[in-house]
Amino acid sequence: MKRKFIIDTDTASDDAVAILMALRHPDIDVLAVTVVSGNMHVRDGSRNARYTVELCGAQTPVYVGCDRPLLREPVHAYWYHGPDGMGGMNYAEPGLQAQKARAVDALVELARAHANEVTLVTLGPLTNIAAALARAPEMAEQISRCVVMGGAANVVGNVTPAAEYNIWCDPEAARIVFRSGMNLEMVGWEVGRGDAALTDADIAAVYALNTPYAEFAMDCNAHAVELAKHWQGDPGMTLHDPTAMAIAIDPGISKRSGHYRVDVELRGELTRGMTVVDERHTVGTQAGFTDEWGVRERNALVHHALDAPRWKELLMECLK
Ligand code: RIB
Ligand code: CA
């Protein structure tokens, strides 16, 4: 039987590749794609998600969700992902329409209808998930596994020295999710760096597959690669959401992980959105310690690094 996934996404170029991987994988059934404000306005994220679903010949329902963070002003990243979020490729308007129902309602209902069966993969700010948890706190128990692309596990961030974009963008939502009791896994942005980035040779090998999926995946991320050369970006094509999706599909791709208490900084003058990972379990060792939430348990499996050849192999398989 296929595994059931729900993908929550602020669909831009690397999100699109992650969605495509799940849709093309023979063992995965994507129940829904829910769109949230983040890199893109939800209007653009919805269009990009629907285009990707259509490209895969799927009928997966796409739901539009929250159009801004819980408390903060939205900060998009068109400068990075291109004016359309797809590297300026200006793909045709998809025929597939967004569902009339709202993403938050869909998340609550699908989690209830498929209790203990669903892997939720989040590729954007956690606003939709926090809103769904506010509506139905039992969702934390109903989702069997939630893989979060977000954060930086005690390493430098990508939007500030302390924080990664998805968590920084809506830290209040992220804190709600990390404190919800859901079975969480965190794939920070550092996991997609270094040898996980696609080299020029990897990119050429993907194009050589000569499929519409391979071409799409490389084309819409080319803008980010070029930008990185002229900005302080990493070399190669870094695909953060797809690396999280790879671990969601095949947990064996994770090479190093640990189970820790993770919390999110809201008020830090320099550290808004920092994911504070208690790698030494200091909080749990303080006798009698509980915060105002009464939480001190380890709340997330944090992935630190992946097996780069295996991740690239899986990507190639999905793009064939
Ligand atoms: O920080 C990485 C995240 O923001 C990913 O979700 C990616 O889509 C990006 O731009
Ligand atoms: Ca994303």
Coordinates of C-alpha atoms and ligand atoms in Angstrom, one line a residue:
M1 CA 0.0 0.0 0.0
K2 CA 1.2 3.5 -0.8
R3 CA 2.3 5.9 2.0
K4 CA 0.1 8.9 2.3
F5 CA 1.7 12.4 2.2
I6 CA 0.4 15.9 2.6
I7 CA 2.7 18.7 1.4
D8 CA 2.5 22.2 2.8
T9 CA 4.5 24.6 0.7
D10 CA 5.2 28.2 -0.3
T11 CA 5.7 26.9 -3.8
A12 CA 8.7 28.3 -5.5
S13 CA 11.4 26.6 -7.5
D14 CA 12.9 24.1 -5.0
D15 CA 9.5 23.4 -3.5
A16 CA 8.3 22.4 -7.0
V17 CA 11.1 19.8 -7.3
A18 CA 10.1 18.4 -3.9
I19 CA 6.4 18.2 -4.9
L20 CA 7.5 16.5 -8.1
M21 CA 9.6 13.9 -6.3
A22 CA 6.6 12.9 -4.1
L23 CA 4.2 12.8 -7.0
R24 CA 6.5 10.8 -9.2
H25 CA 7.6 8.3 -6.5
P26 CA 5.8 4.9 -6.9
D27 CA 5.3 4.4 -3.2
I28 CA 3.8 7.8 -2.3
D29 CA 0.2 8.9 -2.6
V30 CA 0.0 12.7 -2.2
L31 CA -3.4 13.4 -0.7
A32 CA -3.2 17.2 -0.9
V33 CA -0.9 20.1 -1.5
T34 CA -1.6 23.1 0.8
V35 CA -0.1 26.5 0.0
V36 CA 1.1 29.0 2.5
S37 CA 2.5 32.5 2.3
G38 CA 6.3 32.5 2.3
N39 CA 8.8 32.9 -0.6
M40 CA 5.8 33.7 -2.7
H41 CA 2.4 35.3 -2.2
V42 CA -0.1 32.4 -1.9
R43 CA -1.5 33.4 -5.3
D44 CA 1.8 32.7 -7.0
G45 CA 2.5 29.7 -4.8
S46 CA -0.8 28.2 -5.8
R47 CA -0.2 28.7 -9.5
N48 CA 3.3 27.1 -9.2
A49 CA 2.0 24.2 -7.2
R50 CA -0.8 23.6 -9.7
Y51 CA 1.6 23.8 -12.6
T52 CA 3.8 21.2 -11.0
V53 CA 0.9 18.9 -10.3
E54 CA -0.3 19.2 -13.9
L55 CA 3.2 18.6 -15.3
C56 CA 3.2 15.3 -13.4
G57 CA -0.2 14.4 -14.9
A58 CA -1.7 14.2 -11.4
Q59 CA -5.0 15.5 -10.1
T60 CA -3.8 16.2 -6.6
P61 CA -6.0 18.8 -5.0
V62 CA -4.2 22.1 -4.2
Y63 CA -5.6 24.2 -1.4
V64 CA -4.8 27.9 -0.8
G65 CA -4.0 28.8 2.8
C66 CA -2.9 31.7 5.0
D67 CA -1.7 34.7 3.1
R68 CA 0.5 36.1 5.8
P69 CA 2.3 35.0 9.0
L70 CA 0.4 34.9 12.3
L71 CA 1.7 38.2 13.6
R72 CA 4.5 39.4 11.3
E73 CA 4.4 41.2 8.0
P74 CA 5.0 38.9 5.1
V75 CA 8.5 38.9 3.6
H76 CA 8.7 37.2 0.2
A77 CA 11.8 36.1 -1.7
Y78 CA 11.1 36.9 -5.4
W79 CA 14.6 38.3 -5.6
Y80 CA 15.9 34.8 -5.0
H81 CA 13.4 32.6 -6.8
G82 CA 12.6 34.9 -9.7
P83 CA 9.6 37.2 -10.5
D84 CA 7.3 34.2 -10.9
G85 CA 9.0 32.1 -8.2
M86 CA 10.0 29.7 -11.0
G87 CA 13.3 31.3 -12.0
G88 CA 11.5 33.6 -14.5
M89 CA 10.5 30.7 -16.7
N90 CA 7.0 32.1 -17.0
Y91 CA 5.3 28.8 -17.4
A92 CA 1.8 28.7 -18.8
E93 CA -1.2 29.2 -16.5
P94 CA -2.2 25.7 -15.3
G95 CA -5.7 24.5 -16.2
L96 CA -6.0 22.8 -12.8
Q97 CA -8.0 25.0 -10.5
A98 CA -7.3 25.5 -6.8
Q99 CA -9.9 23.9 -4.5
K100 CA -12.6 26.1 -3.1
A101 CA -12.0 24.8 0.5
R102 CA -9.3 26.5 2.5
A103 CA -6.0 24.8 3.3
V104 CA -6.4 25.0 7.0
D105 CA -9.8 23.2 6.8
A106 CA -8.4 20.6 4.5
L107 CA -5.4 19.9 6.8
V108 CA -7.8 19.4 9.8
E109 CA -10.2 17.2 7.8
L110 CA -7.5 15.1 6.1
A111 CA -5.6 14.5 9.4
R112 CA -8.9 13.4 11.0
A113 CA -10.0 11.2 8.0
H114 CA -6.6 9.5 7.8
A115 CA -5.6 9.5 11.4
N116 CA -2.2 7.8 12.1
E117 CA -1.6 7.3 8.4
V118 CA -0.3 10.6 7.1
T119 CA 3.2 12.0 6.7
L120 CA 3.0 15.8 6.6
V121 CA 6.0 17.4 4.8
T122 CA 6.3 21.2 5.4
L123 CA 8.4 23.2 2.9
G124 CA 7.5 26.7 3.9
P125 CA 6.7 28.8 7.0
L126 CA 4.5 26.9 9.5
T127 CA 1.5 29.3 9.5
N128 CA -1.0 26.9 8.0
I129 CA 0.0 24.1 10.4
A130 CA -0.1 26.4 13.5
A131 CA -3.6 27.6 12.4
A132 CA -4.8 24.0 11.9
L133 CA -3.5 23.1 15.3
A134 CA -5.3 26.0 16.9
R135 CA -8.5 24.8 15.3
A136 CA -7.9 21.1 16.1
P137 CA -5.1 20.4 18.6
E138 CA -5.8 16.7 18.2
M139 CA -4.1 17.0 14.8
A140 CA -0.8 16.7 16.7
E141 CA -1.7 13.1 17.5
Q142 CA -3.3 12.3 14.2
I143 CA -0.4 13.1 12.0
S144 CA 1.9 10.1 12.2
R145 CA 5.1 11.9 11.1
C146 CA 5.8 15.6 10.3
V147 CA 9.0 16.4 8.4
V148 CA 9.8 20.1 8.6
M149 CA 12.2 21.7 6.1
G150 CA 13.3 24.6 8.3
G151 CA 15.7 25.9 10.8
A152 CA 19.4 25.7 11.3
A153 CA 20.5 23.3 14.0
N154 CA 23.0 25.4 16.0
V155 CA 24.7 26.5 12.8
V156 CA 24.6 29.7 10.8
G157 CA 21.3 30.6 9.2
N158 CA 20.5 31.8 5.6
V159 CA 18.5 35.0 6.3
T160 CA 20.3 36.1 9.4
P161 CA 23.4 34.6 11.1
A162 CA 20.9 32.9 13.5
A163 CA 17.9 31.9 11.5
E164 CA 16.7 30.0 8.4
Y165 CA 13.9 31.6 6.3
N166 CA 10.9 29.3 6.9
I167 CA 11.2 29.6 10.7
W168 CA 12.3 33.3 10.7
C169 CA 9.4 34.3 8.5
D170 CA 6.7 33.1 11.0
P171 CA 8.5 32.3 14.3
E172 CA 5.3 32.3 16.3
A173 CA 3.8 29.6 14.1
A174 CA 7.0 27.6 14.3
R175 CA 7.0 27.7 18.1
I176 CA 3.4 26.5 18.2
V177 CA 4.3 23.6 15.9
F178 CA 7.4 22.7 17.8
R179 CA 5.5 22.7 21.1
S180 CA 2.5 20.9 19.8
G181 CA 3.6 17.3 20.6
M182 CA 3.5 16.3 17.0
N183 CA 6.0 13.6 15.9
L184 CA 8.5 16.1 14.3
E185 CA 11.6 15.8 12.3
M186 CA 13.6 18.8 11.4
V187 CA 15.7 19.1 8.3
G188 CA 17.6 22.4 8.6
W189 CA 18.9 24.3 5.6
E190 CA 22.5 23.1 6.4
V191 CA 21.5 19.6 5.3
G192 CA 21.2 20.8 1.7
R193 CA 24.6 22.5 1.6
G194 CA 28.1 21.2 0.9
D195 CA 28.1 17.9 -1.0
A196 CA 24.3 17.8 -1.1
A197 CA 24.4 20.7 -3.6
L198 CA 24.2 19.6 -7.3
T199 CA 27.5 20.3 -9.1
D200 CA 27.7 21.3 -12.7
A201 CA 28.3 17.6 -13.5
D202 CA 25.2 16.6 -11.6
I203 CA 23.1 19.2 -13.4
A204 CA 24.4 18.0 -16.7
A205 CA 23.6 14.4 -15.7
V206 CA 20.0 15.5 -14.8
Y207 CA 19.5 17.3 -18.2
A208 CA 20.9 14.1 -19.9
L209 CA 17.9 12.2 -18.5
N210 CA 16.0 14.2 -21.2
T211 CA 12.6 14.1 -19.6
P212 CA 10.2 17.0 -19.0
Y213 CA 10.6 16.5 -15.3
A214 CA 14.4 16.8 -15.4
E215 CA 14.3 19.8 -17.6
F216 CA 11.7 21.5 -15.4
A217 CA 13.6 20.8 -12.2
M218 CA 16.9 22.3 -13.5
D219 CA 15.4 25.2 -15.5
C220 CA 13.3 26.7 -12.7
N221 CA 16.3 26.5 -10.2
A222 CA 18.9 28.0 -12.6
H223 CA 18.1 31.6 -11.6
A224 CA 19.0 30.8 -8.0
V225 CA 22.3 29.1 -9.1
E226 CA 23.2 32.2 -11.1
L227 CA 22.2 34.5 -8.3
A228 CA 24.3 32.6 -5.8
K229 CA 27.4 33.2 -7.9
H230 CA 27.0 37.0 -7.5
W231 CA 25.8 37.0 -4.0
Q232 CA 27.1 35.2 -0.9
G233 CA 25.3 32.0 -2.0
D234 CA 26.6 28.5 -1.9
P235 CA 28.2 27.0 -5.0
G236 CA 26.1 24.7 -7.1
M237 CA 22.4 24.1 -7.0
T238 CA 21.1 23.8 -3.4
L239 CA 17.8 22.1 -3.1
H240 CA 16.6 22.5 0.5
D241 CA 13.0 21.3 0.1
P242 CA 13.9 18.3 -2.1
T243 CA 16.5 17.2 0.5
A244 CA 13.8 17.3 3.2
M245 CA 11.5 15.4 0.8
A246 CA 14.2 12.8 0.2
I247 CA 14.5 12.1 4.0
A248 CA 10.7 12.0 4.2
I249 CA 10.6 9.4 1.4
D250 CA 13.6 7.4 2.6
P251 CA 14.7 8.0 6.2
G252 CA 17.8 5.9 5.5
I253 CA 19.1 8.9 3.4
S254 CA 19.8 10.7 6.7
K255 CA 23.3 10.1 7.8
R256 CA 23.4 11.7 11.2
S257 CA 20.5 12.7 13.5
G258 CA 19.6 13.1 17.1
H259 CA 16.5 13.5 19.2
Y260 CA 16.5 16.8 21.1
R261 CA 14.3 19.5 22.5
V262 CA 14.0 22.2 19.9
D263 CA 12.5 25.6 20.6
V264 CA 12.1 28.8 18.5
E265 CA 13.4 32.2 19.5
L266 CA 10.7 34.9 19.2
R267 CA 12.1 38.0 20.9
G268 CA 15.9 37.9 20.4
E269 CA 17.3 41.2 19.2
L270 CA 19.6 39.4 16.8
T271 CA 18.2 35.9 16.9
R272 CA 14.5 36.1 15.8
G273 CA 13.5 32.7 14.4
M274 CA 16.6 30.8 15.7
T275 CA 15.9 27.1 16.2
V276 CA 17.6 26.4 19.6
V277 CA 18.5 22.8 19.5
D278 CA 19.4 21.4 23.0
E279 CA 22.0 19.0 21.7
R280 CA 23.4 18.4 25.2
H281 CA 20.0 17.9 26.7
T282 CA 20.8 20.7 29.2
V283 CA 17.1 21.6 29.8
G284 CA 16.1 18.0 30.5
T285 CA 18.9 17.7 33.1
Q286 CA 17.8 20.7 35.2
A287 CA 15.9 19.1 38.1
G288 CA 12.3 20.1 38.2
F289 CA 12.6 22.3 35.2
T290 CA 9.4 23.0 33.3
D291 CA 8.6 26.1 31.2
E292 CA 5.2 27.8 31.2
W293 CA 4.0 25.1 28.8
G294 CA 5.2 22.3 31.1
V295 CA 7.3 21.0 28.3
R296 CA 10.8 19.7 28.6
E297 CA 10.7 16.5 26.6
R298 CA 12.7 16.0 23.5
N299 CA 10.3 17.1 20.8
A300 CA 12.1 16.6 17.5
L301 CA 14.4 14.3 15.6
V302 CA 16.9 16.6 14.1
H303 CA 18.7 15.5 10.9
H304 CA 22.2 17.0 10.7
A305 CA 23.5 15.5 7.5
L306 CA 22.5 13.2 4.6
D307 CA 24.1 10.6 2.4
A308 CA 24.7 12.8 -0.7
P309 CA 25.1 10.0 -3.3
R310 CA 21.9 8.3 -2.1
W311 CA 19.9 11.6 -2.1
K312 CA 21.1 12.4 -5.7
E313 CA 20.2 8.9 -6.8
L314 CA 16.7 9.3 -5.5
L315 CA 16.3 12.6 -7.2
M316 CA 17.5 11.1 -10.5
E317 CA 15.0 8.2 -10.1
C318 CA 12.1 10.7 -9.6
L319 CA 13.1 12.8 -12.6
K320 CA 13.5 9.9 -15.0
Ligands
RIB1 O1 15.5 28.4 3.7 C1 15.1 27.4 2.8 C2 13.7 27.5 2.4 O2 13.4 28.8 1.8 C3 13.1 26.5 1.5 O3 11.9 26.1 1.8 C4 13.2 27.2 0.1 O4 12.1 27.1 -0.6 C5 13.7 28.6 0.5 O5 13.7 29.6 -0.3
CA2 CA 10.0 26.4 0.4

